[in-house]
Coordinates of C-alpha atoms in Angstrom, one line a residue:
M4 CA -8.4 2.7 13.4
L5 CA -5.7 0.6 12.1
V6 CA -3.4 1.7 14.9
S7 CA -5.8 0.7 17.5
Q8 CA -6.5 -2.7 15.9
I9 CA -2.9 -3.6 16.0
H10 CA -2.4 -2.4 19.4
L11 CA -5.4 -4.9 20.5
E12 CA -3.7 -7.7 18.7
L13 CA -0.3 -6.9 20.6
V14 CA -2.2 -6.7 24.0
N15 CA -3.8 -10.1 23.3
H16 CA -0.9 -11.8 21.9
H17 CA 0.3 -13.6 24.6
R18 CA -3.1 -15.0 25.5
L19 CA -3.8 -16.0 21.9
R20 CA -0.3 -17.7 21.3
H21 CA -0.5 -19.9 24.5
R22 CA -4.3 -20.6 24.5
P23 CA -4.0 -24.4 24.1
R24 CA -5.9 -26.1 21.3
F25 CA -5.9 -29.3 23.3
P26 CA -4.7 -30.3 26.8
H27 CA -1.2 -31.5 26.7
V28 CA 1.2 -33.7 28.8
S29 CA 5.0 -33.7 29.2
G30 CA 6.9 -34.3 25.8
E31 CA 8.1 -37.8 26.8
E32 CA 4.5 -39.2 26.8
E33 CA 2.2 -40.1 24.2
L34 CA -0.5 -37.4 24.1
T35 CA -4.2 -38.5 24.2
V36 CA -6.6 -35.8 23.6
T37 CA -10.4 -36.3 24.2
D38 CA -12.8 -33.5 23.2
T39 CA -15.0 -33.3 26.1
T40 CA -17.5 -31.1 24.5
H41 CA -18.2 -33.8 21.7
S42 CA -17.8 -37.1 23.7
S43 CA -18.8 -39.1 20.6
S44 CA -15.8 -37.9 18.7
C45 CA -12.7 -38.9 20.7
L46 CA -9.4 -37.6 19.4
T47 CA -6.2 -39.4 19.8
V48 CA -3.1 -37.7 18.6
E49 CA 0.0 -39.6 18.6
M50 CA 2.8 -37.2 19.2
S51 CA 5.7 -39.1 20.7
K52 CA 9.4 -38.5 20.2
M53 CA 9.3 -41.2 17.6
F54 CA 7.2 -39.2 15.3
Q55 CA 9.4 -38.3 12.2
I56 CA 8.7 -36.1 9.0
K57 CA 8.5 -38.3 6.0
R58 CA 6.4 -35.9 3.7
I59 CA 6.9 -32.4 2.8
C60 CA 4.6 -30.2 0.9
C61 CA 5.5 -26.8 -0.2
I62 CA 2.9 -24.3 -1.3
G63 CA 4.6 -21.9 -3.7
A64 CA 7.2 -22.8 -6.6
G65 CA 8.9 -19.4 -6.7
Y66 CA 12.4 -18.1 -5.7
V67 CA 12.0 -19.6 -2.2
G68 CA 9.9 -22.8 -2.4
G69 CA 11.6 -24.2 -5.6
P70 CA 15.3 -24.0 -4.5
T71 CA 14.7 -24.6 -0.7
C72 CA 12.7 -27.8 -1.2
S73 CA 15.0 -29.1 -4.1
V74 CA 18.0 -28.9 -1.7
I75 CA 15.9 -30.5 1.1
A76 CA 15.1 -33.2 -1.3
Q77 CA 18.6 -33.8 -2.3
M78 CA 19.9 -33.7 1.3
C79 CA 17.1 -35.9 2.8
P80 CA 16.6 -38.8 0.2
E81 CA 14.3 -40.5 2.6
I82 CA 11.9 -37.5 2.6
T83 CA 9.3 -37.2 -0.3
V84 CA 9.1 -33.7 -1.0
T85 CA 6.2 -32.1 -3.3
V86 CA 6.3 -28.5 -4.4
V87 CA 2.8 -27.2 -5.5
D88 CA 1.6 -24.1 -7.3
V89 CA -1.5 -23.0 -8.8
N90 CA 0.4 -21.7 -11.8
E91 CA 0.5 -24.8 -14.2
S92 CA 3.1 -23.1 -16.5
R93 CA 5.4 -22.6 -13.7
I94 CA 5.1 -26.3 -12.6
N95 CA 5.6 -27.3 -16.2
A96 CA 8.8 -25.4 -16.3
W97 CA 10.0 -27.2 -13.2
N98 CA 9.4 -30.4 -14.8
S99 CA 11.1 -29.4 -17.8
D100 CA 14.7 -28.9 -18.9
T101 CA 14.3 -25.1 -18.5
L102 CA 13.6 -24.2 -14.9
P103 CA 11.5 -21.1 -14.4
I104 CA 14.2 -19.2 -12.5
Y105 CA 17.9 -19.0 -13.1
E106 CA 20.2 -19.9 -10.1
P107 CA 23.8 -21.4 -10.2
G108 CA 23.8 -24.9 -9.4
L109 CA 20.2 -25.4 -9.0
K110 CA 19.4 -27.3 -12.3
D111 CA 22.0 -29.9 -11.1
V112 CA 20.2 -30.1 -7.8
V113 CA 16.7 -30.6 -9.4
E114 CA 17.8 -33.1 -11.7
S115 CA 19.6 -35.5 -9.2
C116 CA 16.3 -35.9 -7.3
R117 CA 13.3 -35.0 -9.5
G118 CA 11.1 -38.0 -9.9
Q119 CA 12.7 -39.9 -7.1
N120 CA 11.6 -38.0 -4.0
L121 CA 11.1 -34.5 -5.6
F122 CA 7.9 -33.7 -7.4
F123 CA 6.2 -30.6 -8.9
S124 CA 2.6 -30.5 -9.0
T125 CA -0.6 -28.6 -9.4
D126 CA -2.6 -31.1 -7.1
I127 CA -2.3 -28.9 -4.2
D128 CA -5.0 -30.5 -1.8
S129 CA -3.6 -34.0 -2.1
A130 CA -0.2 -32.9 -1.4
I131 CA -1.4 -31.0 1.6
R132 CA -3.4 -34.1 3.1
D133 CA -0.4 -36.4 2.7
A134 CA 2.0 -34.2 4.2
D135 CA 3.4 -34.2 7.7
L136 CA 5.1 -30.7 7.2
V137 CA 3.6 -28.0 5.0
F138 CA 5.9 -24.9 4.0
I139 CA 4.0 -21.8 3.0
S140 CA 6.2 -20.2 0.5
V141 CA 3.9 -17.8 -1.2
N142 CA 4.4 -14.0 -2.1
T143 CA 3.7 -11.3 0.4
P144 CA 3.9 -8.1 -1.6
T145 CA 3.6 -4.7 -0.3
K146 CA 0.1 -3.3 -0.4
T147 CA -0.7 -1.1 -3.2
Y148 CA -4.2 0.1 -2.0
G149 CA -6.2 0.7 1.1
M150 CA -4.7 1.0 4.7
G151 CA -1.0 0.7 4.9
K152 CA -0.6 1.3 1.1
G153 CA 3.1 1.3 0.0
R154 CA 4.3 0.0 3.4
A155 CA 2.4 -2.8 5.0
A156 CA 2.6 -6.4 3.7
D157 CA -0.4 -7.9 1.8
L158 CA -1.1 -11.2 3.5
K159 CA -4.1 -12.4 1.1
F160 CA -2.0 -15.1 -0.3
I161 CA -1.1 -16.2 3.3
E162 CA -4.6 -16.4 4.3
A163 CA -5.7 -18.3 1.3
C164 CA -3.1 -20.9 2.1
A165 CA -4.0 -21.1 5.7
R166 CA -7.8 -21.6 4.8
R167 CA -6.9 -24.3 2.3
I168 CA -4.9 -26.1 4.6
V169 CA -7.3 -26.3 7.4
E170 CA -10.0 -27.2 5.0
V171 CA -8.4 -30.3 3.3
S172 CA -6.3 -31.5 6.5
N173 CA -6.8 -34.2 8.9
G174 CA -4.5 -35.6 11.9
Y175 CA -1.4 -33.9 13.0
K176 CA 0.6 -31.5 10.7
I177 CA 3.3 -28.9 11.1
V178 CA 2.8 -25.7 9.0
T179 CA 5.7 -23.5 8.6
E180 CA 5.8 -20.0 7.2
K181 CA 9.1 -20.2 5.0
S182 CA 9.0 -17.3 2.7
T183 CA 9.7 -13.5 3.9
V184 CA 6.7 -12.6 5.9
P185 CA 5.9 -9.6 8.2
V186 CA 5.5 -9.8 12.1
R187 CA 2.4 -11.5 13.1
A188 CA 2.1 -13.5 10.0
A189 CA 2.3 -16.8 12.1
E190 CA -0.4 -15.2 14.5
S191 CA -2.8 -14.7 11.5
I192 CA -2.4 -18.3 10.3
R193 CA -2.8 -19.6 13.8
R194 CA -6.1 -17.7 14.4
I195 CA -7.4 -19.1 11.1
F196 CA -6.7 -22.5 12.3
D197 CA -8.4 -21.7 15.7
A198 CA -11.4 -20.6 14.2
N199 CA -11.7 -23.7 11.9
T200 CA -10.6 -26.4 13.9
K201 CA -12.2 -29.8 13.9
P202 CA -11.9 -32.9 16.1
S203 CA -9.6 -34.9 13.8
L204 CA -7.1 -32.1 13.3
N205 CA -4.1 -30.7 15.3
L206 CA -2.1 -28.0 13.5
Q207 CA 1.1 -26.5 14.8
V208 CA 2.6 -23.4 13.5
L209 CA 6.5 -22.5 13.1
S210 CA 8.2 -19.7 11.7
N211 CA 11.3 -20.7 9.7
P212 CA 12.4 -17.4 7.5
E213 CA 14.8 -18.0 4.6
F214 CA 18.0 -16.1 4.4
L215 CA 19.0 -16.7 0.8
A216 CA 20.9 -14.5 -1.3
E217 CA 19.8 -14.9 -5.0
G218 CA 22.9 -15.9 -7.1
T219 CA 24.0 -18.0 -4.2
A220 CA 21.0 -19.7 -3.2
V221 CA 22.1 -23.2 -3.5
R222 CA 25.3 -22.6 -1.5
D223 CA 23.4 -20.6 1.0
L224 CA 21.1 -23.4 1.6
K225 CA 23.7 -26.2 1.7
E226 CA 26.1 -24.3 3.8
P227 CA 23.8 -21.8 5.9
D228 CA 25.1 -19.3 8.5
R229 CA 22.2 -20.3 10.4
V230 CA 18.8 -21.8 10.4
L231 CA 16.2 -20.0 12.5
I232 CA 13.0 -21.7 13.5
G233 CA 10.5 -20.1 15.9
G234 CA 7.3 -21.6 17.8
D235 CA 5.3 -21.8 20.5
E236 CA 6.6 -22.1 24.1
T237 CA 4.2 -24.8 24.8
A238 CA 5.1 -28.4 25.0
E239 CA 3.4 -28.9 21.5
G240 CA 5.1 -26.0 20.0
Q241 CA 8.5 -27.2 21.3
R242 CA 8.1 -30.7 19.9
A243 CA 7.0 -29.2 16.5
I244 CA 10.4 -27.2 16.6
R245 CA 12.4 -30.4 17.4
L246 CA 10.7 -32.3 14.6
L247 CA 11.7 -29.4 12.2
C248 CA 15.1 -29.2 13.5
A249 CA 15.6 -33.0 12.9
V250 CA 14.9 -32.4 9.0
Y251 CA 17.8 -29.7 8.9
E252 CA 20.1 -31.9 11.0
H253 CA 20.7 -34.1 8.0
W254 CA 23.3 -31.5 6.7
V255 CA 23.4 -28.5 8.9
P256 CA 25.5 -28.7 12.2
K257 CA 23.3 -28.3 15.4
A258 CA 25.2 -25.2 16.5
R259 CA 23.9 -23.3 13.6
I260 CA 20.2 -24.2 14.1
I261 CA 18.8 -21.2 16.2
T262 CA 15.4 -21.9 18.1
T263 CA 13.3 -18.9 19.3
N264 CA 9.7 -17.9 20.0
T265 CA 7.5 -17.1 17.0
W266 CA 7.9 -13.2 17.3
S267 CA 11.7 -13.2 17.6
S268 CA 12.0 -15.5 14.4
E269 CA 9.7 -13.2 12.3
L270 CA 11.3 -10.0 13.5
S271 CA 14.9 -11.5 13.0
K272 CA 14.2 -11.7 9.4
L273 CA 13.0 -8.2 8.9
A274 CA 15.9 -6.7 11.1
A275 CA 18.5 -8.8 9.1
N276 CA 17.3 -7.5 5.8
A277 CA 16.9 -3.9 7.4
F278 CA 20.4 -3.9 8.6
L279 CA 21.9 -5.2 5.2
A280 CA 19.9 -2.6 3.2
Q281 CA 21.2 0.0 5.8
R282 CA 24.8 -0.6 4.9
I283 CA 24.2 -0.3 1.3
S284 CA 22.3 3.0 1.8
S285 CA 25.0 4.2 4.0
I286 CA 27.9 3.6 1.5
N287 CA 25.9 5.0 -1.2
S288 CA 25.4 8.3 0.9
I289 CA 29.2 8.3 1.1
S290 CA 29.5 7.8 -2.7
A291 CA 27.8 11.2 -3.4
L292 CA 30.3 12.8 -0.8
C293 CA 33.1 11.1 -2.6
E294 CA 32.2 12.4 -6.1
A295 CA 31.9 15.9 -4.7
T296 CA 35.2 15.8 -2.7
G297 CA 37.3 13.8 -5.3
A298 CA 37.6 10.8 -2.7
D299 CA 37.2 7.1 -4.2
V300 CA 34.3 5.2 -2.4
E301 CA 36.0 2.0 -3.1
E302 CA 39.1 3.1 -1.1
V303 CA 36.8 4.5 1.7
A304 CA 35.1 1.4 1.8
L305 CA 38.2 -0.7 2.0
A306 CA 39.5 1.4 4.8
I307 CA 36.5 1.2 6.9
G308 CA 35.7 -2.5 5.9
M309 CA 39.2 -3.5 7.5
D310 CA 37.7 -2.5 10.9
Q311 CA 36.7 -5.7 12.4
R312 CA 33.8 -3.9 14.1
I313 CA 32.5 -3.1 10.7
G314 CA 33.6 -5.8 8.2
S315 CA 33.7 -5.5 4.6
K316 CA 30.4 -7.0 3.5
F317 CA 27.7 -5.0 1.9
L318 CA 29.9 -1.9 1.4
K319 CA 29.8 -1.9 -2.5
A320 CA 28.3 1.2 -3.7
S321 CA 26.1 1.1 -6.6
I322 CA 22.9 2.4 -8.1
G323 CA 20.9 1.1 -5.2
F324 CA 19.5 -2.2 -3.8
G325 CA 16.8 -4.1 -5.3
G326 CA 15.1 -7.6 -5.1
S327 CA 11.9 -8.8 -3.4
C328 CA 13.1 -8.5 0.2
F329 CA 15.0 -5.5 1.2
Q330 CA 12.5 -2.7 0.3
K331 CA 9.4 -4.7 1.2
D332 CA 10.9 -5.7 4.6
V333 CA 12.2 -2.1 5.5
L334 CA 8.9 -0.6 4.7
N335 CA 7.1 -3.4 6.7
L336 CA 9.3 -2.5 9.6
V337 CA 8.5 1.3 9.1
Y338 CA 4.8 0.5 9.2
L339 CA 5.1 -1.7 12.3
C340 CA 7.0 1.1 14.1
E341 CA 4.2 3.6 13.1
A342 CA 1.5 1.3 14.2
L343 CA 3.2 0.8 17.6
N344 CA 3.6 4.5 18.1
L345 CA 7.4 4.6 17.6
P346 CA 7.6 7.5 14.9
E347 CA 11.3 8.2 15.6
V348 CA 12.2 4.6 14.9
A349 CA 10.0 4.6 11.7
S350 CA 11.6 7.8 10.5
Y351 CA 15.0 6.1 11.0
W352 CA 14.3 3.1 8.9
Q353 CA 12.4 5.2 6.3
Q354 CA 15.6 7.1 5.5
V355 CA 17.3 3.9 4.1
I356 CA 14.6 3.6 1.6
D357 CA 14.8 7.3 0.9
M358 CA 18.6 7.1 0.4
N359 CA 18.1 4.4 -2.1
E360 CA 15.8 6.3 -4.3
Y361 CA 17.9 9.2 -4.1
Q362 CA 20.9 7.2 -5.4
R363 CA 18.8 6.0 -8.3
R364 CA 17.6 9.6 -9.2
R365 CA 21.0 11.1 -8.8
F366 CA 22.4 8.5 -11.2
A367 CA 19.8 9.3 -13.8
C368 CA 20.3 13.0 -13.4
R369 CA 24.0 12.5 -14.1
I370 CA 23.4 10.6 -17.3
I371 CA 21.1 13.5 -18.5
D372 CA 23.4 16.3 -17.6
C373 CA 26.4 14.6 -19.1
L374 CA 24.5 14.3 -22.4
F375 CA 24.1 18.0 -22.5
N376 CA 21.0 18.3 -20.4
T377 CA 18.8 16.3 -22.7
V378 CA 18.3 12.7 -23.7
T379 CA 15.2 13.3 -25.6
G380 CA 15.2 10.9 -28.8
K381 CA 18.8 9.8 -27.9
K382 CA 19.7 6.1 -28.0
I383 CA 20.9 4.7 -24.7
A384 CA 22.2 1.3 -24.3
L385 CA 21.3 -0.3 -20.9
L386 CA 23.2 -3.4 -20.0
G387 CA 21.7 -5.6 -17.2
F388 CA 18.1 -5.5 -16.0
S389 CA 18.0 -8.1 -13.3
F390 CA 18.6 -6.7 -9.8
K391 CA 22.0 -8.5 -9.5
K392 CA 24.0 -10.8 -11.4
D393 CA 23.6 -14.6 -11.5
T394 CA 19.9 -14.2 -11.3
G395 CA 17.0 -13.6 -13.6
D396 CA 14.9 -11.8 -11.0
T397 CA 14.0 -8.2 -11.8
R398 CA 11.8 -7.3 -8.7
E399 CA 12.5 -3.8 -7.5
S400 CA 15.4 -3.8 -9.7
S401 CA 17.3 -0.4 -10.0
S402 CA 17.4 -0.8 -13.8
I403 CA 13.7 -0.4 -13.7
Y404 CA 13.9 3.0 -12.0
I405 CA 16.8 4.2 -14.0
S406 CA 14.7 3.2 -17.2
K407 CA 11.7 5.0 -15.9
Y408 CA 13.7 8.4 -15.3
L409 CA 15.1 8.2 -18.8
M410 CA 11.9 7.3 -20.3
D411 CA 10.3 10.3 -18.6
E412 CA 13.0 12.4 -20.7
G413 CA 12.0 10.8 -23.7
A414 CA 15.3 8.7 -24.2
K415 CA 15.2 5.6 -26.5
L416 CA 16.3 2.6 -24.5
F417 CA 18.0 -0.6 -25.9
I418 CA 18.2 -3.0 -23.0
Y419 CA 20.3 -6.4 -22.9
D420 CA 20.4 -8.8 -20.3
P421 CA 21.8 -12.3 -20.5
K422 CA 19.1 -13.8 -18.3
V423 CA 16.0 -11.7 -18.3
L424 CA 13.2 -12.5 -21.0
K425 CA 11.9 -9.6 -23.1
E426 CA 8.5 -10.3 -21.9
Q427 CA 9.7 -9.7 -18.4
I428 CA 11.3 -6.5 -19.3
I429 CA 8.4 -5.0 -21.0
H430 CA 6.0 -6.3 -18.3
D431 CA 8.1 -4.3 -15.6
L432 CA 8.3 -1.2 -17.5
S433 CA 4.6 -1.2 -18.3
Q434 CA 3.5 -1.0 -14.8
P435 CA 1.5 2.0 -14.0
N436 CA 3.9 3.5 -11.6
I437 CA 6.6 3.1 -14.1
S438 CA 4.9 3.9 -17.3
E439 CA 3.0 6.9 -15.8
D440 CA -0.2 5.2 -16.8
N441 CA 0.9 5.3 -20.5
P442 CA 2.2 1.7 -21.4
E443 CA 2.1 2.6 -25.1
R444 CA 5.4 4.7 -24.4
V445 CA 7.2 1.4 -23.7
S446 CA 6.6 0.2 -27.1
E447 CA 7.8 3.3 -28.5
L448 CA 10.9 4.0 -26.3
V449 CA 12.2 0.6 -25.4
T450 CA 13.9 -2.2 -27.6
V451 CA 14.9 -5.3 -26.1
T452 CA 18.0 -7.0 -27.6
S453 CA 19.7 -10.3 -27.5
D454 CA 23.3 -9.1 -28.2
P455 CA 25.0 -6.2 -26.2
Y456 CA 26.9 -5.1 -29.3
E457 CA 23.6 -4.5 -31.0
A458 CA 22.4 -2.5 -28.1
C459 CA 25.4 -0.2 -28.1
Q460 CA 25.5 0.3 -31.9
G461 CA 24.7 3.9 -32.8
S462 CA 24.1 4.9 -29.1
H463 CA 25.0 8.2 -27.4
A464 CA 25.9 6.4 -23.9
L465 CA 26.3 2.9 -22.4
V466 CA 25.0 2.5 -19.0
I467 CA 25.8 -0.5 -16.8
C468 CA 23.1 -1.4 -14.4
T469 CA 23.7 -4.9 -13.4
E470 CA 27.4 -6.2 -12.4
W471 CA 27.2 -9.2 -14.9
D472 CA 30.9 -10.5 -15.3
M473 CA 30.5 -10.7 -19.1
F474 CA 30.6 -6.9 -19.2
K475 CA 34.1 -6.9 -18.0
E476 CA 35.1 -8.8 -21.1
L477 CA 33.2 -6.9 -24.0
D478 CA 35.3 -5.6 -26.7
Y479 CA 35.0 -1.8 -26.0
E480 CA 37.1 -0.9 -29.0
T481 CA 34.5 -2.5 -31.3
I482 CA 31.7 -0.8 -29.3
Y483 CA 33.4 2.6 -29.3
K484 CA 33.6 2.7 -33.0
K485 CA 29.8 2.1 -33.5
M486 CA 28.8 4.7 -31.0
L487 CA 28.1 8.2 -31.6
K488 CA 30.8 10.7 -30.2
P489 CA 31.4 11.8 -27.7
A490 CA 30.7 8.4 -26.3
F491 CA 29.9 8.0 -22.5
I492 CA 30.1 5.0 -20.3
F493 CA 28.1 5.2 -17.1
D494 CA 29.2 2.4 -14.7
G495 CA 26.5 2.1 -12.1
R496 CA 28.2 -1.1 -10.6
R497 CA 31.8 -0.3 -10.7
V498 CA 32.6 -3.3 -12.8
L499 CA 34.9 -1.4 -15.2
D500 CA 37.4 0.1 -12.6
H501 CA 40.3 -1.9 -14.0
L502 CA 39.7 -0.8 -17.5
H503 CA 39.6 3.1 -16.8
G504 CA 42.7 3.6 -18.4
H505 CA 42.2 1.6 -21.5
L506 CA 38.8 2.9 -22.0
Q507 CA 40.1 6.7 -21.6
N508 CA 42.7 5.8 -24.4
I509 CA 40.0 4.5 -26.6
G510 CA 38.3 7.7 -26.3
F511 CA 35.2 7.0 -23.8
Q512 CA 34.0 9.7 -21.5
I513 CA 33.6 7.6 -18.2
E514 CA 31.3 8.2 -15.3
T515 CA 31.1 6.0 -12.2
I516 CA 29.7 5.8 -8.8
G517 CA 31.5 7.3 -5.9
K518 CA 34.6 8.6 -7.9
K519 CA 35.8 11.3 -10.4
V520 CA 37.2 9.4 -13.4
T521 CA 37.0 12.0 -16.3
V522 CA 39.2 14.9 -15.6
T523 CA 38.5 16.8 -19.1
R524 CA 34.9 16.0 -19.1
I525 CA 33.1 18.3 -21.7
P526 CA 31.4 21.1 -19.8
Y527 CA 27.6 21.0 -19.6
T528 CA 26.7 23.0 -16.5
P529 CA 28.5 25.0 -13.8
A530 CA 30.2 22.4 -11.3
A531 CA 28.9 23.8 -8.0
T532 CA 25.1 23.4 -9.1
G533 CA 24.9 19.7 -8.4
P534 CA 21.9 17.6 -9.7
R535 CA 19.1 19.6 -11.3
V536 CA 16.6 17.5 -9.6
A537 CA 15.5 17.5 -6.0
A538 CA 16.1 14.4 -3.9
V539 CA 12.3 13.7 -3.6
E540 CA 11.2 14.2 -7.2
P541 CA 12.0 12.4 -10.3
P542 CA 13.3 14.0 -13.3
A543 CA 10.6 16.5 -14.8
K544 CA 9.2 15.5 -18.1
K545 CA 10.0 17.2 -21.1
A546 CA 7.3 19.3 -22.7
K547 CA 6.1 18.0 -26.0
A548 CA 6.9 20.1 -29.1

């Protein structure tokens, strides 16, 4: 039934997109629209080329809306930017000295224009009414129940925003989907607007996906590779595109601003993230081969990355990709392909996710095997919990899944991260799919520390899950003295490559991704057996005594 519904939407897509809400004339003329059905309510909408965006409202004060609109406010001082959210504590944090998210350079940007032309508020309706342009930057998580569970995006927050916008708005506004959204999100917004339109209202819908990398978001916003804007191929749609282009042209060269139709814009975002995730899974698959053969995945990555047709970006082997976008977007692409009866394409992209999960499980199995096939009751220091360095974001972090597999075996985890709060770590590990519907085990097995040395004291192993630079500079001689022997280091991010000789001289047994380091490793199992756990299954739980 779901597939048929999506097919019907696709068949009707062109008609729905180009069904004019009002008659239109050429872009050089002032547009006067008369509602002939209700002649008593004549509507005159001025949409001449002199119209300019002076007030922006962004719904959603998260990792996309906050940084994006802060940079827009700084680069466009004549535009008033208001970021709104239903979460009062988050808005209070944006108005304080301690921002709700960590991003290098963001605090300086916010403080340079907050209270001048940048405001953070919970008064959503007023901000929408006053705005010329409304960004929708709310979350679109993967569905956890119902049709499309585990793959399709949940658009309930997008729909709620669209209904609120059409309810409180009057006049002419441009509504732009800004956060990562699935294909057809703009169509969903447009259909809600069409069904609830009123004589005094003209809403144009654009797609303007973000291409930010957490940890470098401010730089990415100020010096973007490209800005992508998609909209209707009607005169009104093209006019709206030009108006949004004018905002970005304050600091982005015109050559880097790409304009497309709505579908191309939305699909480009999904495809970009899918391609990046694919590269990570590809090099991670090679890392397993390197460990089996004696090759070094870093050397392999260097060799193939020097081929200009391939390039060196995203060829860093690790314990897998994380973050809010990669997995969600690849899964949404898989779901879209299945719905459009493209099973071979869906299967191809599903393998990107499967390889990412395999890499995490494989690393966890390696830890368990090296610690003499059991970690039950053993203290393990886990350094790093965010999905990458220079951010406090833990969404889909590989650290969560490594922790899960070790908790399944009864390990006692001591976790340290310089930017992730204790409450966030406990929250992530207490989710039903991670805690096996037993959140009490988190309090029994997990301790969050504020000092990496405290985390390592008395531990059997040290596991690096996030590539924070500070982990390269720890006093490993002191750490070794306080650990149980033999002392293991499991480097899941290849941050200690330059220290291998020094660490071995200290006495550490070293295991890393994509390379055999410890030649005289303590035997624990026949070398030819490989991982004890199948690629599709998490490590089996230990039976309680």
